[in-house]
PDB file of C-alpha atoms in Angstrom:
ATOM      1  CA  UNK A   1      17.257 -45.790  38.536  1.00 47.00           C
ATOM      2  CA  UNK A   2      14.690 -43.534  37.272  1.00 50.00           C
ATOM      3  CA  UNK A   3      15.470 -39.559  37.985  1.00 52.00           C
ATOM      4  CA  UNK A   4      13.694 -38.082  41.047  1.00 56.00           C
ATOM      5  CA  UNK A   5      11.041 -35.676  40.421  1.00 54.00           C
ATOM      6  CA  UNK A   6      12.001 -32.263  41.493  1.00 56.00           C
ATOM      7  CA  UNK A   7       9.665 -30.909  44.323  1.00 62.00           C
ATOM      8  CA  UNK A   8       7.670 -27.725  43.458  1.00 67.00           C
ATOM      9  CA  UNK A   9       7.738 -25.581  46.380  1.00 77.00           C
ATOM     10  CA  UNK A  10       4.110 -24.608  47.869  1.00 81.00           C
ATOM     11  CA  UNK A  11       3.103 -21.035  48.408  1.00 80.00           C
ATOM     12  CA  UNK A  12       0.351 -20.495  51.031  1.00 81.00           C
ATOM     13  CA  UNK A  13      -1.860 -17.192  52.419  1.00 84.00           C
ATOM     14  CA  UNK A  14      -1.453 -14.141  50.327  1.00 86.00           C
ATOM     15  CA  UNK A  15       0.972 -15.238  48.229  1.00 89.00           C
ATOM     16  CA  UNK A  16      -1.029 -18.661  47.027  1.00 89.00           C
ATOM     17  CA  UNK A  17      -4.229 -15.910  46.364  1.00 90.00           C
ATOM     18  CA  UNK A  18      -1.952 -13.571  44.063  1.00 91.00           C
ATOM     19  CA  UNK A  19      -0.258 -16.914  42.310  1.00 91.00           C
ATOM     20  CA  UNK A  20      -3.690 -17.609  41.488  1.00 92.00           C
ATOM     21  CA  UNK A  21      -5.150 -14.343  40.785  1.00 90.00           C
ATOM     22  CA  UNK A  22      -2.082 -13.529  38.028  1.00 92.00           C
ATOM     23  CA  UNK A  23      -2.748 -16.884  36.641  1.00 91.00           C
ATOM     24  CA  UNK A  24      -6.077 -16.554  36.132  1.00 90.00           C
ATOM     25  CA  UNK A  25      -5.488 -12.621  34.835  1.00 88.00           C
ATOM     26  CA  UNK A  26      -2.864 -14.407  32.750  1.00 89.00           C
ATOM     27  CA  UNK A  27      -4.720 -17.339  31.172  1.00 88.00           C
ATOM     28  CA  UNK A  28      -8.383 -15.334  30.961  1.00 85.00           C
ATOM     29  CA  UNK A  29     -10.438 -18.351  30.873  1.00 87.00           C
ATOM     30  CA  UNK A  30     -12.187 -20.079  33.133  1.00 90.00           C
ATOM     31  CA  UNK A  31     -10.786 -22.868  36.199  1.00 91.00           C
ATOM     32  CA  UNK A  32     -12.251 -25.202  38.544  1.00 92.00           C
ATOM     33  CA  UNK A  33     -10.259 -25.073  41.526  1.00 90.00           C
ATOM     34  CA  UNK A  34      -9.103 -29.061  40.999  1.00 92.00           C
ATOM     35  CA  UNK A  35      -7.464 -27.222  37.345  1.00 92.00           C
ATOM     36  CA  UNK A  36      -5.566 -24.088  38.874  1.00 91.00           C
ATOM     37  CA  UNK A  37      -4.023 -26.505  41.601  1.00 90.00           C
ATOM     38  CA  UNK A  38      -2.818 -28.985  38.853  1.00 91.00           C
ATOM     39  CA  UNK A  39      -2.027 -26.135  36.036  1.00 91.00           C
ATOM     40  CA  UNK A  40       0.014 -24.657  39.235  1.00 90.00           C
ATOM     41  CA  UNK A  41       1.755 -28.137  39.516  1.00 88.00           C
ATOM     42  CA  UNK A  42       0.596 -28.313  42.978  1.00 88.00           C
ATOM     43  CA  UNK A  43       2.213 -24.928  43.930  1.00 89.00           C
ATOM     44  CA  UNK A  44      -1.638 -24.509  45.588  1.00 90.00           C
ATOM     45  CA  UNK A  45      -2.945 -27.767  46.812  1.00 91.00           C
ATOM     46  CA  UNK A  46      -6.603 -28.142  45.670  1.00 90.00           C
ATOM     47  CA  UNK A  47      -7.999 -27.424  49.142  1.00 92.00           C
ATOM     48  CA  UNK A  48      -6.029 -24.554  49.521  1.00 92.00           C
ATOM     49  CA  UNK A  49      -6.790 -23.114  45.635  1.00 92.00           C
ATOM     50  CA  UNK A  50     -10.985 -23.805  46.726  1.00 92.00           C
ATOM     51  CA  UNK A  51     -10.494 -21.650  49.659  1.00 92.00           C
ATOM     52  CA  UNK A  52      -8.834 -18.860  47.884  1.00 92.00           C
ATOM     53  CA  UNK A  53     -11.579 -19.191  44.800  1.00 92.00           C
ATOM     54  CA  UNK A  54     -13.932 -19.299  47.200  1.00 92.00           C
ATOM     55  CA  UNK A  55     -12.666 -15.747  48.439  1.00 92.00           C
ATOM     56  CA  UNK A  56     -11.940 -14.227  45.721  1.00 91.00           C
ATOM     57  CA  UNK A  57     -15.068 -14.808  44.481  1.00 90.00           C
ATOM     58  CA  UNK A  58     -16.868 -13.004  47.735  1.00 91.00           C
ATOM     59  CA  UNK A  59     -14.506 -10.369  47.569  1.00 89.00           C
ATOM     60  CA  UNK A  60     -16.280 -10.007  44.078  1.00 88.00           C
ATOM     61  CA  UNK A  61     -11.524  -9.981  42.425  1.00 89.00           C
ATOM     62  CA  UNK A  62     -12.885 -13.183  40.050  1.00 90.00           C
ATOM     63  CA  UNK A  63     -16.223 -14.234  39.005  1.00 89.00           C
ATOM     64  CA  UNK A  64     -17.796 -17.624  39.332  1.00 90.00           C
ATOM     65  CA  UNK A  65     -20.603 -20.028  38.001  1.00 89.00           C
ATOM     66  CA  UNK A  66     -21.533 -23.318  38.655  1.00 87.00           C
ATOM     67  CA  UNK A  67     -20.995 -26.080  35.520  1.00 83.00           C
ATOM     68  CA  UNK A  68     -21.786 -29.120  36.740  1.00 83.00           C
ATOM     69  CA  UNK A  69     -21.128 -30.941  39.850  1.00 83.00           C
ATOM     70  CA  UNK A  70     -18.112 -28.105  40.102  1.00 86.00           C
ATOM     71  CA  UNK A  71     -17.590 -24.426  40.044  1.00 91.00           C
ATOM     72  CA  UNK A  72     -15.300 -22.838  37.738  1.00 91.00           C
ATOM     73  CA  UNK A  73     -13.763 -19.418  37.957  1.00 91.00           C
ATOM     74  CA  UNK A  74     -12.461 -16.392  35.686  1.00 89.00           C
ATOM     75  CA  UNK A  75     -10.916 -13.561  35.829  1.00 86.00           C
ATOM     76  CA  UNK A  76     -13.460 -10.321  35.922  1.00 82.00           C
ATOM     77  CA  UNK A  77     -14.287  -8.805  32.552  1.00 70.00           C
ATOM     78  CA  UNK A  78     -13.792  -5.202  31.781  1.00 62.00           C
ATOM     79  CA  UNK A  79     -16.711  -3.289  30.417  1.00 54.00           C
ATOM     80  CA  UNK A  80     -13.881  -1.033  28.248  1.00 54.00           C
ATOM     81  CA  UNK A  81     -12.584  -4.495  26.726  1.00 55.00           C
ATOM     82  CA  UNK A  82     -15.948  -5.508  25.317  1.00 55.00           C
ATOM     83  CA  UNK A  83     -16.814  -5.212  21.987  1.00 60.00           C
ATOM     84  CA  UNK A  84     -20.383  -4.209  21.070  1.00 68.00           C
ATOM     85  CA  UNK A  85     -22.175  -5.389  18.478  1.00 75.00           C
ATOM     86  CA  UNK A  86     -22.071  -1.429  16.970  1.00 77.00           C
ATOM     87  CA  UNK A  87     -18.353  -1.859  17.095  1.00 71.00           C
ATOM     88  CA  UNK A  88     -18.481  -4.732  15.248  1.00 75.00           C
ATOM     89  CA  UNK A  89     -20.862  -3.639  12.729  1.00 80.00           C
ATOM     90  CA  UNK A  90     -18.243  -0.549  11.920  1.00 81.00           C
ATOM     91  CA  UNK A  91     -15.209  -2.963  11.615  1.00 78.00           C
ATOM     92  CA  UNK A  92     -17.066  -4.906   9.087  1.00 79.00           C
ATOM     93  CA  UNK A  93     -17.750  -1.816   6.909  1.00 83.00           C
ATOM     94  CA  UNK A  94     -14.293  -0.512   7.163  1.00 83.00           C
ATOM     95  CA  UNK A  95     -13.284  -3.794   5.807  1.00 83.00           C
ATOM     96  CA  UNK A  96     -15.918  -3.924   2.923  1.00 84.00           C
ATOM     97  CA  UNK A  97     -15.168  -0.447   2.189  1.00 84.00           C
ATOM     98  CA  UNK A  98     -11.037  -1.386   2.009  1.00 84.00           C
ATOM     99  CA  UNK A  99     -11.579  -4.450   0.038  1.00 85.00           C
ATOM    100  CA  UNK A 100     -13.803  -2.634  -3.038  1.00 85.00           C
ATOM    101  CA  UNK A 101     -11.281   0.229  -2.844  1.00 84.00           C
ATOM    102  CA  UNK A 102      -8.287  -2.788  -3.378  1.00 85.00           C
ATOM    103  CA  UNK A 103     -10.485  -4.027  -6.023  1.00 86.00           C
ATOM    104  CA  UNK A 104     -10.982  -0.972  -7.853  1.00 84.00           C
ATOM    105  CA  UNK A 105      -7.148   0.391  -7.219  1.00 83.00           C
ATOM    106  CA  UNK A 106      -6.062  -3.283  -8.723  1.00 84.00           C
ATOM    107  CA  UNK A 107      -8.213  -3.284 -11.856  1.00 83.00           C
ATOM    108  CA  UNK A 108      -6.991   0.710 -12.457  1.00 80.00           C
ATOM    109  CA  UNK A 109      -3.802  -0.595 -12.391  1.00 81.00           C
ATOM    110  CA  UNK A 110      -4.321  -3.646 -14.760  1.00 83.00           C
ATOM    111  CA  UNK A 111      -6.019  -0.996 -16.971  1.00 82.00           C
ATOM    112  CA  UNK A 112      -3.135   1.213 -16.674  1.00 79.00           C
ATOM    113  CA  UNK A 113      -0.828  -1.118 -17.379  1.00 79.00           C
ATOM    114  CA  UNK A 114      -2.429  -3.087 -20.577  1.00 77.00           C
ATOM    115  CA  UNK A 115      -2.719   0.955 -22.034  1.00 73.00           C
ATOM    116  CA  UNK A 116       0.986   1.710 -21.669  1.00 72.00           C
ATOM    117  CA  UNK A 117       1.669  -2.054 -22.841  1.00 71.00           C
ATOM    118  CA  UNK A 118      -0.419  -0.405 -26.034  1.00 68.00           C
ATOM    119  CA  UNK A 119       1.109   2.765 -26.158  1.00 64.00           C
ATOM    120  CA  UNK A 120       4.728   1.088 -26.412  1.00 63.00           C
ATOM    121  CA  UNK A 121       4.035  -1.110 -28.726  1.00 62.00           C
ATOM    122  CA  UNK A 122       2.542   1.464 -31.224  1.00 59.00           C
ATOM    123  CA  UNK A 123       3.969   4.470 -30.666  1.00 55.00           C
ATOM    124  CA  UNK A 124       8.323   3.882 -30.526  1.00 63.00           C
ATOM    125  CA  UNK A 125       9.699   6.349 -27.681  1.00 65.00           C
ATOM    126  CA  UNK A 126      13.024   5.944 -29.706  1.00 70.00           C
ATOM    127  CA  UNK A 127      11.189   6.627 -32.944  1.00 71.00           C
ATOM    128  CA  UNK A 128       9.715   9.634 -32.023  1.00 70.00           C
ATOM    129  CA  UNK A 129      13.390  10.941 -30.102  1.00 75.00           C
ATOM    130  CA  UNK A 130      14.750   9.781 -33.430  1.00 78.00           C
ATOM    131  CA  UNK A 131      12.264  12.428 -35.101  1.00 74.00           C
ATOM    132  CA  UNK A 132      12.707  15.105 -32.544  1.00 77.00           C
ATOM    133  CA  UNK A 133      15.993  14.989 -32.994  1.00 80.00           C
ATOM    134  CA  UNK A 134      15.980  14.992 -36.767  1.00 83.00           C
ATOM    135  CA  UNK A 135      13.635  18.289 -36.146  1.00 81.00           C
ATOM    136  CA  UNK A 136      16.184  19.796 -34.158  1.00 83.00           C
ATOM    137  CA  UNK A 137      19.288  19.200 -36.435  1.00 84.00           C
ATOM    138  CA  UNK A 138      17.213  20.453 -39.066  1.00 83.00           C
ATOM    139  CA  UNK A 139      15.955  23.964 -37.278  1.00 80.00           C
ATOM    140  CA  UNK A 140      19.554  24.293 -36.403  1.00 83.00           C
ATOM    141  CA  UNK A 141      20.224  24.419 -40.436  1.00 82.00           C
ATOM    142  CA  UNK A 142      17.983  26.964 -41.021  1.00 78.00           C
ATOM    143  CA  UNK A 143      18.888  28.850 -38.700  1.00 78.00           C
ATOM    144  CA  UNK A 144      22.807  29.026 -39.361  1.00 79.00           C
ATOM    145  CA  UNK A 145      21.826  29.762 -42.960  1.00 74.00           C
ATOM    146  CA  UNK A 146      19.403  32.847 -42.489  1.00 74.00           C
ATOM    147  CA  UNK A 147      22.060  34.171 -40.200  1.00 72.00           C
ATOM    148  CA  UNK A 148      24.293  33.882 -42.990  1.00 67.00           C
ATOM    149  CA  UNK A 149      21.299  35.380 -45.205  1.00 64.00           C
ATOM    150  CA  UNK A 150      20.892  38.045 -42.584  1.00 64.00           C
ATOM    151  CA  UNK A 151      24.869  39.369 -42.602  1.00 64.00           C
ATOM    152  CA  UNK A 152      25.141  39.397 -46.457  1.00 61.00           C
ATOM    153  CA  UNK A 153      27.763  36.350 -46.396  1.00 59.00           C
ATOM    154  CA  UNK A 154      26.264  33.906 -48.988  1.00 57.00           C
ATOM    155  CA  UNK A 155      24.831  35.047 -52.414  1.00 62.00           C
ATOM    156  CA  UNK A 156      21.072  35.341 -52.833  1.00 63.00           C
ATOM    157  CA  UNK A 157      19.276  32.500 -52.836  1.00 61.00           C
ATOM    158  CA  UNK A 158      16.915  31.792 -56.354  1.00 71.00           C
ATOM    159  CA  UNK A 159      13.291  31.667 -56.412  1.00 75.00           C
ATOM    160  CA  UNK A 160      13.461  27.931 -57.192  1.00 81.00           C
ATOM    161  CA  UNK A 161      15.901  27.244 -53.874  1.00 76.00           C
ATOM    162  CA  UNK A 162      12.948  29.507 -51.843  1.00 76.00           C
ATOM    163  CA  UNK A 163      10.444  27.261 -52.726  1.00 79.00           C
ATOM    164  CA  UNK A 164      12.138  23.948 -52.341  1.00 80.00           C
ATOM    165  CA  UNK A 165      12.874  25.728 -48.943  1.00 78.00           C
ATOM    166  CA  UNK A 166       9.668  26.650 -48.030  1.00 79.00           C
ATOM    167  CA  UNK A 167       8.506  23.186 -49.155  1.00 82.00           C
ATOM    168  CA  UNK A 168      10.729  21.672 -46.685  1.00 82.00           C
ATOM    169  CA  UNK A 169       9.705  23.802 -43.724  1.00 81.00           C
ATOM    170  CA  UNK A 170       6.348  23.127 -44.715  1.00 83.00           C
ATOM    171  CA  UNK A 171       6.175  19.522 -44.605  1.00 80.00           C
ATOM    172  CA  UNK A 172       8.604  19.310 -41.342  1.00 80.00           C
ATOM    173  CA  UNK A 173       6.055  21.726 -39.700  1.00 81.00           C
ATOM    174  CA  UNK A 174       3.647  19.129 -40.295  1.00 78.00           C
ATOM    175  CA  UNK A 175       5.367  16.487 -39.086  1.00 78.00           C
ATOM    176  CA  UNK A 176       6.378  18.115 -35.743  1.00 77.00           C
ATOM    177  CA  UNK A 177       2.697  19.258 -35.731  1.00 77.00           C
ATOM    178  CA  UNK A 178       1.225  15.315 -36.297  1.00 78.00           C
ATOM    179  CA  UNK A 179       3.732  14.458 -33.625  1.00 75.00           C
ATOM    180  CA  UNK A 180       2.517  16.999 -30.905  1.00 76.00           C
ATOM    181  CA  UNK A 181      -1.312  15.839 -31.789  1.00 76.00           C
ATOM    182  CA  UNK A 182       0.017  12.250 -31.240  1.00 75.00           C
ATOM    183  CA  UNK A 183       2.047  13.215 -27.488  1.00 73.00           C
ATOM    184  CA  UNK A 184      -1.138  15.203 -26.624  1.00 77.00           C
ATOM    185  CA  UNK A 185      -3.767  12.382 -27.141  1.00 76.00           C
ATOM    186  CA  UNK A 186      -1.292   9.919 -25.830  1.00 73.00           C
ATOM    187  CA  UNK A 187      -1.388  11.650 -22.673  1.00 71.00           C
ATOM    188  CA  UNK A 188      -5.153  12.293 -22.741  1.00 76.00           C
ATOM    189  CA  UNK A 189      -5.243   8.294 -22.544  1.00 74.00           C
ATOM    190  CA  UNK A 190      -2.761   7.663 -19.595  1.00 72.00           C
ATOM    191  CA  UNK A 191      -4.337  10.251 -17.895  1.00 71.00           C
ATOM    192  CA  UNK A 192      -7.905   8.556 -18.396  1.00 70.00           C
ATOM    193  CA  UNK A 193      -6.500   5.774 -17.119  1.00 66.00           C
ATOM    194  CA  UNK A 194      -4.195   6.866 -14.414  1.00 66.00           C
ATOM    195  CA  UNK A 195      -6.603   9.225 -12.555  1.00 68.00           C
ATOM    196  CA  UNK A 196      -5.347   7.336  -9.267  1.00 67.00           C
ATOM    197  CA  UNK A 197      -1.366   8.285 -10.217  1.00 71.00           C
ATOM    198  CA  UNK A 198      -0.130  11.399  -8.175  1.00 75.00           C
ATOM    199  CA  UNK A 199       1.107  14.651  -9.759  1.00 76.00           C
ATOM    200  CA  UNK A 200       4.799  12.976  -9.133  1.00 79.00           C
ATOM    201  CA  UNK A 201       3.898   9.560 -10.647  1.00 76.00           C
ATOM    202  CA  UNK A 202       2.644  11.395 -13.859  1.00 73.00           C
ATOM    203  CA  UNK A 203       5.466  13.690 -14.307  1.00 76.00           C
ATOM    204  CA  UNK A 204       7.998  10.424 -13.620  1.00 76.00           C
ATOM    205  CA  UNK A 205       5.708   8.578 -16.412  1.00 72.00           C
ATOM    206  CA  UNK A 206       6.361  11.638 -18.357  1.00 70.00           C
ATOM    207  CA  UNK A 207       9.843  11.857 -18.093  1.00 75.00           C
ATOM    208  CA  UNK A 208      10.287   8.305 -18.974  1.00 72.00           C
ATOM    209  CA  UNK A 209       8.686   8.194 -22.102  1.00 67.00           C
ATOM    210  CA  UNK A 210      10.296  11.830 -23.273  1.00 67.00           C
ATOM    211  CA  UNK A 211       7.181  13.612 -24.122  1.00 62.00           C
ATOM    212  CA  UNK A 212       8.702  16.772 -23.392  1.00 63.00           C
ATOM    213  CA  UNK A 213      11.779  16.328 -25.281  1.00 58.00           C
TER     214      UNK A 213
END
């Protein structure tokens, strides 16, 4: 035996007008009054959900227009909710103007990243901490022996040890020198090519490759 339907109980008066006047509201699109009444599952019969279009309509709550051999009904329009064809116009620029700015921001990027790809692969971060601290060992050197010079603890040194000295210095001055030309115009570059990074980006980038150290 097949199930029995279950009844939808009717609404009539004012409460069948504000059923349909939320659905309508609700649905924003247009409804003959045959639709609303089966859309409603018969909540309005159709000659009840005519009358009440009907009304609603003269009461100017819903518009109306005729299509056909029927009239069909919707929910009135605010002028606030329309979109003018300025409006429009505007959004379409905004989203030009964010798509070329993605563009541009993504090939910066690309660039940005090929030139530290670059960097890395021809310039050895652990090379040049290797050097730095090679400097530093050696500065340390010279400096315990001319305090050791300076308090009369070590004989004199000879002319010969002097110059082999001086030699030394000499050609470790240059190298430090070559390697502060090379961090310099390294950093020219990322900075060329990083002009969108922030102040905190750069100093991170910085940090990470120890130019400072």
């Amino acid at each position: 035996m097949a199930p029995r339907k279950e009844k939808t109980e009717k609404v009539s008066g004012d409460a069948a007008a504000d059923t349909i006047l939320t659905y309508l509201r609700k649905q924003n699109r247009p409804y003959s009054a045959t639709d609303v009444s089966a859309n409603l599952h018969n909540k309005v019969t159709k000659a009840a959900a005519a009358k009440i279009l009907k009304d609603l309509h003269e009461k100017k709550e819903i518009e109306g227009r005729a299509s056909g051999k029927q009239i069909v009904y919707h929910c009135v329009q605010s002028v606030d909710d329309a979109v003018t064809p300025e409006h429009l116009a505007e959004i379409d620029n905004t989203i030009s103007t964010l798509r070329a700015e993605t563009t541009t921001a993504t090939a910066s990027a690309k660039t940005l990243r090929a030139s530290l790809a670059s960097l890395n692969t021809t310039l050895s971060t652990s090379d040049l901490r290797s050097s730095i601290a090679k400097l530093e060992a050696e500065r340390e050197d010279y400096e315990t022996r001319l305090g050791a010079l300076r308090g009369g603890q070590i004989r004199p040194v000879k002319k010969e040890e002097k110059e082999k000295a001086d030699s030394e210095w000499k050609v470790w001055k240059g190298i430090a020198g070559r390697r502060t030309n090379i961090v310099k115009e390294m950093w020219k570059t990322v900075e060329e090519v990083g002009q969108g990074m922030s102040a905190e980006e750069k100093a991170e980038l910085r940090e990470r490759l120890g130019l400072d150290e």
